[in-house]
PDB file of C-alpha atoms in Angstrom:
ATOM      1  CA  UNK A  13     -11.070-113.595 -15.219  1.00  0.00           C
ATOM      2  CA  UNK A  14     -11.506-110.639 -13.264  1.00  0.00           C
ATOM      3  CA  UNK A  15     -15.413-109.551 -12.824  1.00  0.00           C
ATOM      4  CA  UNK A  16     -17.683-106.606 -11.230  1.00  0.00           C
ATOM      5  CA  UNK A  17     -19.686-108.016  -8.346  1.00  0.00           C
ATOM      6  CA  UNK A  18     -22.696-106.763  -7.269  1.00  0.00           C
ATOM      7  CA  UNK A  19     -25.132-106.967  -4.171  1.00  0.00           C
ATOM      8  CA  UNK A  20     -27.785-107.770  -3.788  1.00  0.00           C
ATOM      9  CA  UNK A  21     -28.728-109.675  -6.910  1.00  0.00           C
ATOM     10  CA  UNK A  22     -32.775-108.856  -5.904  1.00  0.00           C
ATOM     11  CA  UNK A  23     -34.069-106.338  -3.216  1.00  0.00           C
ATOM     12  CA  UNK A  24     -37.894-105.667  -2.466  1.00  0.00           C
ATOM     13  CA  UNK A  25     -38.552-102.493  -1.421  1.00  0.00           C
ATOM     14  CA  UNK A  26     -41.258-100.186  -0.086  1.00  0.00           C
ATOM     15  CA  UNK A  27     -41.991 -97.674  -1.870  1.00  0.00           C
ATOM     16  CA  UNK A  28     -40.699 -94.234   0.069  1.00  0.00           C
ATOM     17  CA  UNK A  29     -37.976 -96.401   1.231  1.00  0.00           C
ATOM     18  CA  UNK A  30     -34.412 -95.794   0.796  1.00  0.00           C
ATOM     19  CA  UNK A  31     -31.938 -98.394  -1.160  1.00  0.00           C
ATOM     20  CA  UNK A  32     -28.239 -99.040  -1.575  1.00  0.00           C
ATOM     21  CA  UNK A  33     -26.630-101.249  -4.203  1.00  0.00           C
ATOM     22  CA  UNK A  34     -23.177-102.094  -3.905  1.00  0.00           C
ATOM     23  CA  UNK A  35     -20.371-102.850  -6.258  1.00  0.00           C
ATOM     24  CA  UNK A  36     -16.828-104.186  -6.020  1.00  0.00           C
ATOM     25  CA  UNK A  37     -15.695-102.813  -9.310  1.00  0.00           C
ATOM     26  CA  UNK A  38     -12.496-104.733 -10.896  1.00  0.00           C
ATOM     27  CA  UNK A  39      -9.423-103.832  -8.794  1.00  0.00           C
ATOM     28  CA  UNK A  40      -7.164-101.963 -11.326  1.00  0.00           C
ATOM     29  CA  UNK A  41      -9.871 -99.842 -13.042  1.00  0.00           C
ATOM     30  CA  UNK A  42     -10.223 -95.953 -12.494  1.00  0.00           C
ATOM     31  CA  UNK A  43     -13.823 -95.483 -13.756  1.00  0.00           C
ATOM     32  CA  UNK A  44     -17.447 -96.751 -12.558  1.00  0.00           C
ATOM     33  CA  UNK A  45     -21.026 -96.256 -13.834  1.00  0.00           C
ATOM     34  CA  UNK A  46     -24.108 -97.391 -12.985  1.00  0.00           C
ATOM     35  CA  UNK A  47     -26.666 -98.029 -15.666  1.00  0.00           C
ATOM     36  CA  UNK A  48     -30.020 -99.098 -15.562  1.00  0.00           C
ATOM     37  CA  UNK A  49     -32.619-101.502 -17.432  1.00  0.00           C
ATOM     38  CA  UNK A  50     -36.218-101.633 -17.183  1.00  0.00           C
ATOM     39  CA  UNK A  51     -37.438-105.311 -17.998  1.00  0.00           C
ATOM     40  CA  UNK A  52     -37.337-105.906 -21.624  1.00  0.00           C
ATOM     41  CA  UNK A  53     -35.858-102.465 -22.888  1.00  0.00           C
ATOM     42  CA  UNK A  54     -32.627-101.216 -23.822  1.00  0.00           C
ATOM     43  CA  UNK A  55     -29.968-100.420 -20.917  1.00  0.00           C
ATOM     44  CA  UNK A  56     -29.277 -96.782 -20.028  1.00  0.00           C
ATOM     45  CA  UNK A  57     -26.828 -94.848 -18.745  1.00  0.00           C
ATOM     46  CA  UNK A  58     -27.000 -93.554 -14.949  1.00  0.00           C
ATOM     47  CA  UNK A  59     -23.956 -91.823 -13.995  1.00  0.00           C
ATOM     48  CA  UNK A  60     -20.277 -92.339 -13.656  1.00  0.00           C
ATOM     49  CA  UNK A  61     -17.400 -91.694 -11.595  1.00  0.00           C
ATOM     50  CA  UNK A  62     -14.163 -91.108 -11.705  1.00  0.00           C
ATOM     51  CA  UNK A  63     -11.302 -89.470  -9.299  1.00  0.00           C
ATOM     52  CA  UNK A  64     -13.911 -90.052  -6.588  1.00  0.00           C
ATOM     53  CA  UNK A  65     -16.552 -87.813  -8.200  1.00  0.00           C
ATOM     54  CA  UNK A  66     -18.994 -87.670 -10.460  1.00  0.00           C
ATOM     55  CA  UNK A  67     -17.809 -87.127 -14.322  1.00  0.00           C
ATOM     56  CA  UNK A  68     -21.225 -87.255 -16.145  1.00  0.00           C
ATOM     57  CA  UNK A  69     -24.680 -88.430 -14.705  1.00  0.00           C
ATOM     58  CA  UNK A  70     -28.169 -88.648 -17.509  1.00  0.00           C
ATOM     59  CA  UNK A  71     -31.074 -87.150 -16.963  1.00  0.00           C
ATOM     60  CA  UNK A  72     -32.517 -90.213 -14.978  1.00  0.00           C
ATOM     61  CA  UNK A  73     -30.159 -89.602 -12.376  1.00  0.00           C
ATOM     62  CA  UNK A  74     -31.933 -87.069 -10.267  1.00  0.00           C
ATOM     63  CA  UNK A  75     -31.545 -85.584  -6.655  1.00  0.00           C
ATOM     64  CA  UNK A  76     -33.077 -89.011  -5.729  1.00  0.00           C
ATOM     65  CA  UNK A  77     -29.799 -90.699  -6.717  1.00  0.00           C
ATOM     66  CA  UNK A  78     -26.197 -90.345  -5.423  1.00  0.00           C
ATOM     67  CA  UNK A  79     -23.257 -92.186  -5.838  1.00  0.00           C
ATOM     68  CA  UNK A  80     -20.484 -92.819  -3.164  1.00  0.00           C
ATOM     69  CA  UNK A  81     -17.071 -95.004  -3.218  1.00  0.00           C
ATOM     70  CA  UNK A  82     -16.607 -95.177   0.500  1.00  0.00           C
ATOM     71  CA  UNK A  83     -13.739 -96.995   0.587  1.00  0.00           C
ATOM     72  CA  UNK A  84     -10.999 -98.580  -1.215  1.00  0.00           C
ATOM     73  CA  UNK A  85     -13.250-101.281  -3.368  1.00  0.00           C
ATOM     74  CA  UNK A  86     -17.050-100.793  -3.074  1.00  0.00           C
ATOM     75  CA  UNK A  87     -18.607 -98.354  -5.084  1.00  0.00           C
ATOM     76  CA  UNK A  88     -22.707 -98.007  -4.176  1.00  0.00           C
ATOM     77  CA  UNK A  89     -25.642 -96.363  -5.669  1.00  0.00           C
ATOM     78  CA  UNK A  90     -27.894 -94.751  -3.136  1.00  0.00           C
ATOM     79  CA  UNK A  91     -31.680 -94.348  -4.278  1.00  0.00           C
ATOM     80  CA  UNK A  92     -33.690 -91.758  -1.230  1.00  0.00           C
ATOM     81  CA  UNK A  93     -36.751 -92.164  -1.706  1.00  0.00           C
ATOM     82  CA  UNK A  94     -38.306 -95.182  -4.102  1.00  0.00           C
ATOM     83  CA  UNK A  95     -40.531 -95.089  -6.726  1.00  0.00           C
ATOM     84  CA  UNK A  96     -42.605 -97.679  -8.541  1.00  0.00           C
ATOM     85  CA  UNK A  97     -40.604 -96.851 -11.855  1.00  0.00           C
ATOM     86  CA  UNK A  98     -37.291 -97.210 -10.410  1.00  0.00           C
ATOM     87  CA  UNK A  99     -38.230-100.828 -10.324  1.00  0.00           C
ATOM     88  CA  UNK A 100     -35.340-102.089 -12.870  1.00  0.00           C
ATOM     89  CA  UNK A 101     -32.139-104.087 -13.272  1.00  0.00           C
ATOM     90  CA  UNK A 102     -29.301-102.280 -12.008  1.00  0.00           C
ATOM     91  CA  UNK A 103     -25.984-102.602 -13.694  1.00  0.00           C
ATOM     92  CA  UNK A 104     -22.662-101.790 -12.281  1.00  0.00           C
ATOM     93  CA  UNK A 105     -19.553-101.181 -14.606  1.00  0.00           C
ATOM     94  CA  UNK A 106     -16.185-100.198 -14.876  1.00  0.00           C
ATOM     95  CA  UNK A 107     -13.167-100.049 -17.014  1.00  0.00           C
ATOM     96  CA  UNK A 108      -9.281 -99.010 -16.655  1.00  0.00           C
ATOM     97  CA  UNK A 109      -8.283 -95.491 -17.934  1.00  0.00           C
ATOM     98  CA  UNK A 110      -5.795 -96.138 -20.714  1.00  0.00           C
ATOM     99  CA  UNK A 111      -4.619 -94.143 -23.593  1.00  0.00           C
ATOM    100  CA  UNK A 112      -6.350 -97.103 -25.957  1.00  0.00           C
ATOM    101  CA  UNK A 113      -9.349 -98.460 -26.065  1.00  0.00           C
ATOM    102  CA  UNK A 114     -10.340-100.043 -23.246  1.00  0.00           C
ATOM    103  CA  UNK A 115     -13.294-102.350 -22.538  1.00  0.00           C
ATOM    104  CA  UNK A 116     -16.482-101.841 -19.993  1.00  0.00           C
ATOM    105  CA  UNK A 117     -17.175-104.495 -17.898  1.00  0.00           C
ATOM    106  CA  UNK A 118     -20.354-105.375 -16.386  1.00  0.00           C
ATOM    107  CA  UNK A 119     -21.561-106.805 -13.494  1.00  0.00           C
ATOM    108  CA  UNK A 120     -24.475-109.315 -13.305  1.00  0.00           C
ATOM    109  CA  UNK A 121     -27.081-106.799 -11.680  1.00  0.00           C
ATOM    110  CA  UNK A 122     -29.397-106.156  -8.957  1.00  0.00           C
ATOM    111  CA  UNK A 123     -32.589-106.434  -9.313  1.00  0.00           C
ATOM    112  CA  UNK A 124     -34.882-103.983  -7.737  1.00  0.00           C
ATOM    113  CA  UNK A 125     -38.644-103.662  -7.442  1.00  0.00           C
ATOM    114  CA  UNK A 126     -40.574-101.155  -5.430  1.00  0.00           C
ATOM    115  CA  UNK A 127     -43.676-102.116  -4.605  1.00  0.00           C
TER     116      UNK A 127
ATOM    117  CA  UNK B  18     -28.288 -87.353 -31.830  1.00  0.00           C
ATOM    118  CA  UNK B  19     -26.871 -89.348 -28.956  1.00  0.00           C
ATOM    119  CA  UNK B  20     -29.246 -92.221 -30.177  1.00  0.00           C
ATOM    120  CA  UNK B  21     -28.135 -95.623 -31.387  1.00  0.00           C
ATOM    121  CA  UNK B  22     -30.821 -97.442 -33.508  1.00  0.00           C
ATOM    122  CA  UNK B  23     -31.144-101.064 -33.739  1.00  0.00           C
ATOM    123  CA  UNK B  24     -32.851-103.573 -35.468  1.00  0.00           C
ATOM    124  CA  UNK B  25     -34.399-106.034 -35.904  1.00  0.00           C
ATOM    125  CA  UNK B  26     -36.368-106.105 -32.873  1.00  0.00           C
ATOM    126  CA  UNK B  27     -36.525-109.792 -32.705  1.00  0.00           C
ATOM    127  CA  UNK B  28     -34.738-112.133 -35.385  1.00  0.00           C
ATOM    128  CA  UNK B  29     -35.010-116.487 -35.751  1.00  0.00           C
ATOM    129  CA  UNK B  30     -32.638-118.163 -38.182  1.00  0.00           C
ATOM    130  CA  UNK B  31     -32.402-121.789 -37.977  1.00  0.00           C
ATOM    131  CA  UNK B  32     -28.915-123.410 -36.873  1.00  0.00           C
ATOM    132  CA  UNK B  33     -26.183-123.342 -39.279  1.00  0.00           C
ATOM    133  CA  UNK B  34     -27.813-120.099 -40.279  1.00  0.00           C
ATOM    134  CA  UNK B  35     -26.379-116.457 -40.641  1.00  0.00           C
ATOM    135  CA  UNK B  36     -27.578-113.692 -37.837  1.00  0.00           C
ATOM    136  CA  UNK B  37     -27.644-110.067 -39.005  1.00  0.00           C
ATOM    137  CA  UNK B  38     -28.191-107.292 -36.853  1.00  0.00           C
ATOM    138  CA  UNK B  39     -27.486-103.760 -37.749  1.00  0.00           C
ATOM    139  CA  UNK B  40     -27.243-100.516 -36.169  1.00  0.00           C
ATOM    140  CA  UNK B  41     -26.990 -97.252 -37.091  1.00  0.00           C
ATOM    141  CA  UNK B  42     -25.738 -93.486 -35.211  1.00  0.00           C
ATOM    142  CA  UNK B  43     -25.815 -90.037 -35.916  1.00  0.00           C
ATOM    143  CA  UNK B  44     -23.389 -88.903 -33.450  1.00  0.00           C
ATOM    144  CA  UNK B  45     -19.576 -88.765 -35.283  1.00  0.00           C
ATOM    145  CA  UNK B  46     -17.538 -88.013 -31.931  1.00  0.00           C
ATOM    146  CA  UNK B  47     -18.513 -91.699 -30.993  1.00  0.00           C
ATOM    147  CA  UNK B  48     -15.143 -93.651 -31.235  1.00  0.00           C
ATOM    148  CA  UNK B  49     -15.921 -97.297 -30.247  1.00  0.00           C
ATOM    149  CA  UNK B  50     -18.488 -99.343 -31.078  1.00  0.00           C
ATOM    150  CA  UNK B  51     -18.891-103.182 -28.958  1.00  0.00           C
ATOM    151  CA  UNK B  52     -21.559-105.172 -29.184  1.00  0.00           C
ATOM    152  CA  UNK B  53     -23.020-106.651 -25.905  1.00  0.00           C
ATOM    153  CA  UNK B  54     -24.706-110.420 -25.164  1.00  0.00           C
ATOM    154  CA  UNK B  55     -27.126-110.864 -22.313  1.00  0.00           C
ATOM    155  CA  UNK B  56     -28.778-113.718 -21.475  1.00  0.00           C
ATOM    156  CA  UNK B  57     -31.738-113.637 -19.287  1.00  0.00           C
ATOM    157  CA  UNK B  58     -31.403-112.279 -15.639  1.00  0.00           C
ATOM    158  CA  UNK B  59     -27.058-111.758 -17.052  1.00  0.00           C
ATOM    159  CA  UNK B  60     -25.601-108.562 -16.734  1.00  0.00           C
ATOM    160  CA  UNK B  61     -24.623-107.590 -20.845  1.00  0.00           C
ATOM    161  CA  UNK B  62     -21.026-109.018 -21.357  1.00  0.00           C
ATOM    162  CA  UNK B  63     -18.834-108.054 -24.199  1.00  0.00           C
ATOM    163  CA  UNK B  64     -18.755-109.927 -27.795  1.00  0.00           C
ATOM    164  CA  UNK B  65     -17.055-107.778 -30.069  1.00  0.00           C
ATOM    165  CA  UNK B  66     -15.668-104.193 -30.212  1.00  0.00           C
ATOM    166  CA  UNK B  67     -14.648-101.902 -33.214  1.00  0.00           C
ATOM    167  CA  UNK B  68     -12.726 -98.808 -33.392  1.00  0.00           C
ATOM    168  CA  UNK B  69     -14.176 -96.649 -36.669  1.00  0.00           C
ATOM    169  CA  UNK B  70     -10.969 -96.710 -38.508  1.00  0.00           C
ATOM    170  CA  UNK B  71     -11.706-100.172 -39.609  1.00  0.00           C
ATOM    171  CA  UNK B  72     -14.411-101.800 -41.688  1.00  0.00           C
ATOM    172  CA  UNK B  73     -14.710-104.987 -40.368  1.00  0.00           C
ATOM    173  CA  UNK B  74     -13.307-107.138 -37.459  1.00  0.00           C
ATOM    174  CA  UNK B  75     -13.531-110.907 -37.120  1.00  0.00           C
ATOM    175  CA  UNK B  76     -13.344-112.903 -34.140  1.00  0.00           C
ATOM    176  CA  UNK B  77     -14.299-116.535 -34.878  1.00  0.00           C
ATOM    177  CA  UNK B  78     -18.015-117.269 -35.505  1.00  0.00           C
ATOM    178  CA  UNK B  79     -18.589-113.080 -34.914  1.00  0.00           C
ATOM    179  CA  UNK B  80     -17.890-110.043 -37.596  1.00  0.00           C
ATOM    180  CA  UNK B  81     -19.027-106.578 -36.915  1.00  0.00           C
ATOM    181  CA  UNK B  82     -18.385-104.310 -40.269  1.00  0.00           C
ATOM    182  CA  UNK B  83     -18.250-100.798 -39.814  1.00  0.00           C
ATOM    183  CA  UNK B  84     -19.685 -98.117 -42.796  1.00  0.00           C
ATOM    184  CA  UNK B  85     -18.579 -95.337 -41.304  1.00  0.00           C
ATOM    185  CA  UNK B  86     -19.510 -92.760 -44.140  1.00  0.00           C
ATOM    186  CA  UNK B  87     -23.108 -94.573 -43.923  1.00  0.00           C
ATOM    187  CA  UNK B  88     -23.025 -94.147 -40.260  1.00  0.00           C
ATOM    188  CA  UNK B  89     -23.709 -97.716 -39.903  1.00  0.00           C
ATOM    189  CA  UNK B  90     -22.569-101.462 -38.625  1.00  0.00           C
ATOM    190  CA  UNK B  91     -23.684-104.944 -38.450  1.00  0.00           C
ATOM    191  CA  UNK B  92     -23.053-108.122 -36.508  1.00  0.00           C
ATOM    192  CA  UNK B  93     -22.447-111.119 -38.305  1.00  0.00           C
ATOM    193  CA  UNK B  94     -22.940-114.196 -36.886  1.00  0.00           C
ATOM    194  CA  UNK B  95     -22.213-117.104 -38.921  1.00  0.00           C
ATOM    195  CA  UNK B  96     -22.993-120.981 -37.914  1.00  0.00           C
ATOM    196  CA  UNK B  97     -25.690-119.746 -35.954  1.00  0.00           C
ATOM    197  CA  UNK B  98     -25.934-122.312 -32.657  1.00  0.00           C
ATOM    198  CA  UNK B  99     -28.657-122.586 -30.210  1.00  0.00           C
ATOM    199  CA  UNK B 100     -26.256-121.621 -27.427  1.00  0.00           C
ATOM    200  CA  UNK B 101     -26.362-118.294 -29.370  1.00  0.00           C
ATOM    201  CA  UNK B 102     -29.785-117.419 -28.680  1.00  0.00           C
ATOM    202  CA  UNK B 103     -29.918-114.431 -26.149  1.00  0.00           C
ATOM    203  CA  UNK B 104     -30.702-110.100 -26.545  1.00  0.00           C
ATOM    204  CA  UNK B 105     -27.758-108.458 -28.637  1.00  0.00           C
ATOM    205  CA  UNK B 106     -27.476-105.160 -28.083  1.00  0.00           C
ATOM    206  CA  UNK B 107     -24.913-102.502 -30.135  1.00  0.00           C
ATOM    207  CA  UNK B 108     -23.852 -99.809 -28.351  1.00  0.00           C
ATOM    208  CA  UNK B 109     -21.420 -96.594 -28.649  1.00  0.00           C
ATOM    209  CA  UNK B 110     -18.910 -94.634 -26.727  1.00  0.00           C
ATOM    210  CA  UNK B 111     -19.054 -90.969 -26.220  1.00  0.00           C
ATOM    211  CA  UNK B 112     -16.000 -89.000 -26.763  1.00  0.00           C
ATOM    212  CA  UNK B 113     -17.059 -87.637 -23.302  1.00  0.00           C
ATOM    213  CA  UNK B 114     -14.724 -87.182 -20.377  1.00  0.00           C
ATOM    214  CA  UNK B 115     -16.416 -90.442 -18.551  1.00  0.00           C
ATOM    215  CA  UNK B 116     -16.738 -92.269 -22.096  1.00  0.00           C
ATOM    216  CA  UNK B 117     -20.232 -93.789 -21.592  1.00  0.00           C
ATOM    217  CA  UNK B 118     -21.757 -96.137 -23.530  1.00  0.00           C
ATOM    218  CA  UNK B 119     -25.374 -95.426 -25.320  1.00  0.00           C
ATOM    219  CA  UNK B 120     -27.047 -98.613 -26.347  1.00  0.00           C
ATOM    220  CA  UNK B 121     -29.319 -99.649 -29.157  1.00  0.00           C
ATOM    221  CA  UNK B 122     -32.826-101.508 -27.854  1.00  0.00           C
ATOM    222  CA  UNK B 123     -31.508-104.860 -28.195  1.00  0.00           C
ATOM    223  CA  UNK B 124     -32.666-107.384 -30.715  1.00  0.00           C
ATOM    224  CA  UNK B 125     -33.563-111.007 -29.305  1.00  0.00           C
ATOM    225  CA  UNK B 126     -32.208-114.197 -31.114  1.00  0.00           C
ATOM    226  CA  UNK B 127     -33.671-117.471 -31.236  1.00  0.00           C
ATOM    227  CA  UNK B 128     -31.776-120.032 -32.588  1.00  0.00           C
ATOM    228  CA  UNK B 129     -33.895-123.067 -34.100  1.00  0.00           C
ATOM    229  CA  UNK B 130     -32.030-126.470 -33.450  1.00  0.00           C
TER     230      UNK B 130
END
């Protein structure tokens, strides 16, 4: 079955430091979205993208955040400059644009802490 | 009004036993409604999915019925099995131009062999 992959599955990080998480979203789907979930609560919605730009993005997803699909299969999330509470699972997802319903897939996450 | 309550919080039922979670929305332009499974350190993976113009879906040991007047639905999970025990979470698709989902909080079963 066909599945989102994501790297790195954990990353340490300074705080201040800069981090990129990359996805290779499944091959015949048009949209991607990162979400997020702090240990033990619900998962949220970060922003997703579509046509190679961004379509909707939540209120988490500040100027510290940005989004890229540099190429033909990887699709990244980009956080500047770390903080403590962006220490959280990060979830890449995608699904194909159909006129039906069609399904969101996730990836197993990466799992950042700042520190 | 984007919000997706869930509950319980945390639910045991003993094996063989029925698992009930419910969830409920305010927001009507929502148009599908899965339910997610994650197990610990797992990225969520789909259970169960219902479009509102139908009450109640089965797919083998899993139901989800739909209220949609009440603004409600439910997981059903009959036969309950130790291999079921992991965080259910409900969740809700926007009528949006990117179609996000909004989750619930998640409610954590543990199955009792």
């Amino acid at each position: 079955e066909p599945e989102v992959t994501q790297t790195p599955s954990h990353q340490v990080t300074q705080m201040g430091q800069e981090v990129i998480l990359r996805c290779v979203p499944i091959s015949n789907h048009l949209y991607f979205y990162w979400y997020r979930q702090i240990l033990g609560q619900k998962v949220e919605f970060l922003v997703s993208f579509y046509n190679n730009e961004i379509s909707e993005k939540s209120e988490i997803f500040d100027d510290q955040f940005s989004v890229e699909r540099p190429d033909g299969s990887n699709f990244t999330l980009k956080i500047r400059s770390t903080k403590l509470e962006d220490s959280a699972m990060y979830f890449c997802a995608s699904s194909e644009a159909s006129a039906g319903v069609y399904t969101i897939y996730f990836g197993e996450g990466s799992w950042l802490t700042v520190v | 009004q984007q919000q997706v309550k869930q509950s319980p919080q945390s639910l045991i039922v003993q094996k063989g036993g029925i698992s009930i979670i419910n969830c409920a929305y305010e927001n009507t332009a929502f148009d599908y409604f899965p339910w997610y499974q994650q197990f610990p350190g797992k990225g969520p993976a789909l259970l169960i999915a219902i479009r509102p113009d139908v009450s109640e879906k089965k797919e083998g040991r899993f139901t989800i019925s739909f209220n949609k007047s009440a603004k409600q639905f439910s997981l059903h999970i009959m036969d309950s099995q130790p291999g079921d025990s992991a965080t259910y979470f409900c969740a809700a698709r926007g009528a949006g131009s990117a179609r996000q989902l909004t989750f619930g909080s998640g409610t954590q079963l543990t199955v009792l062999p």
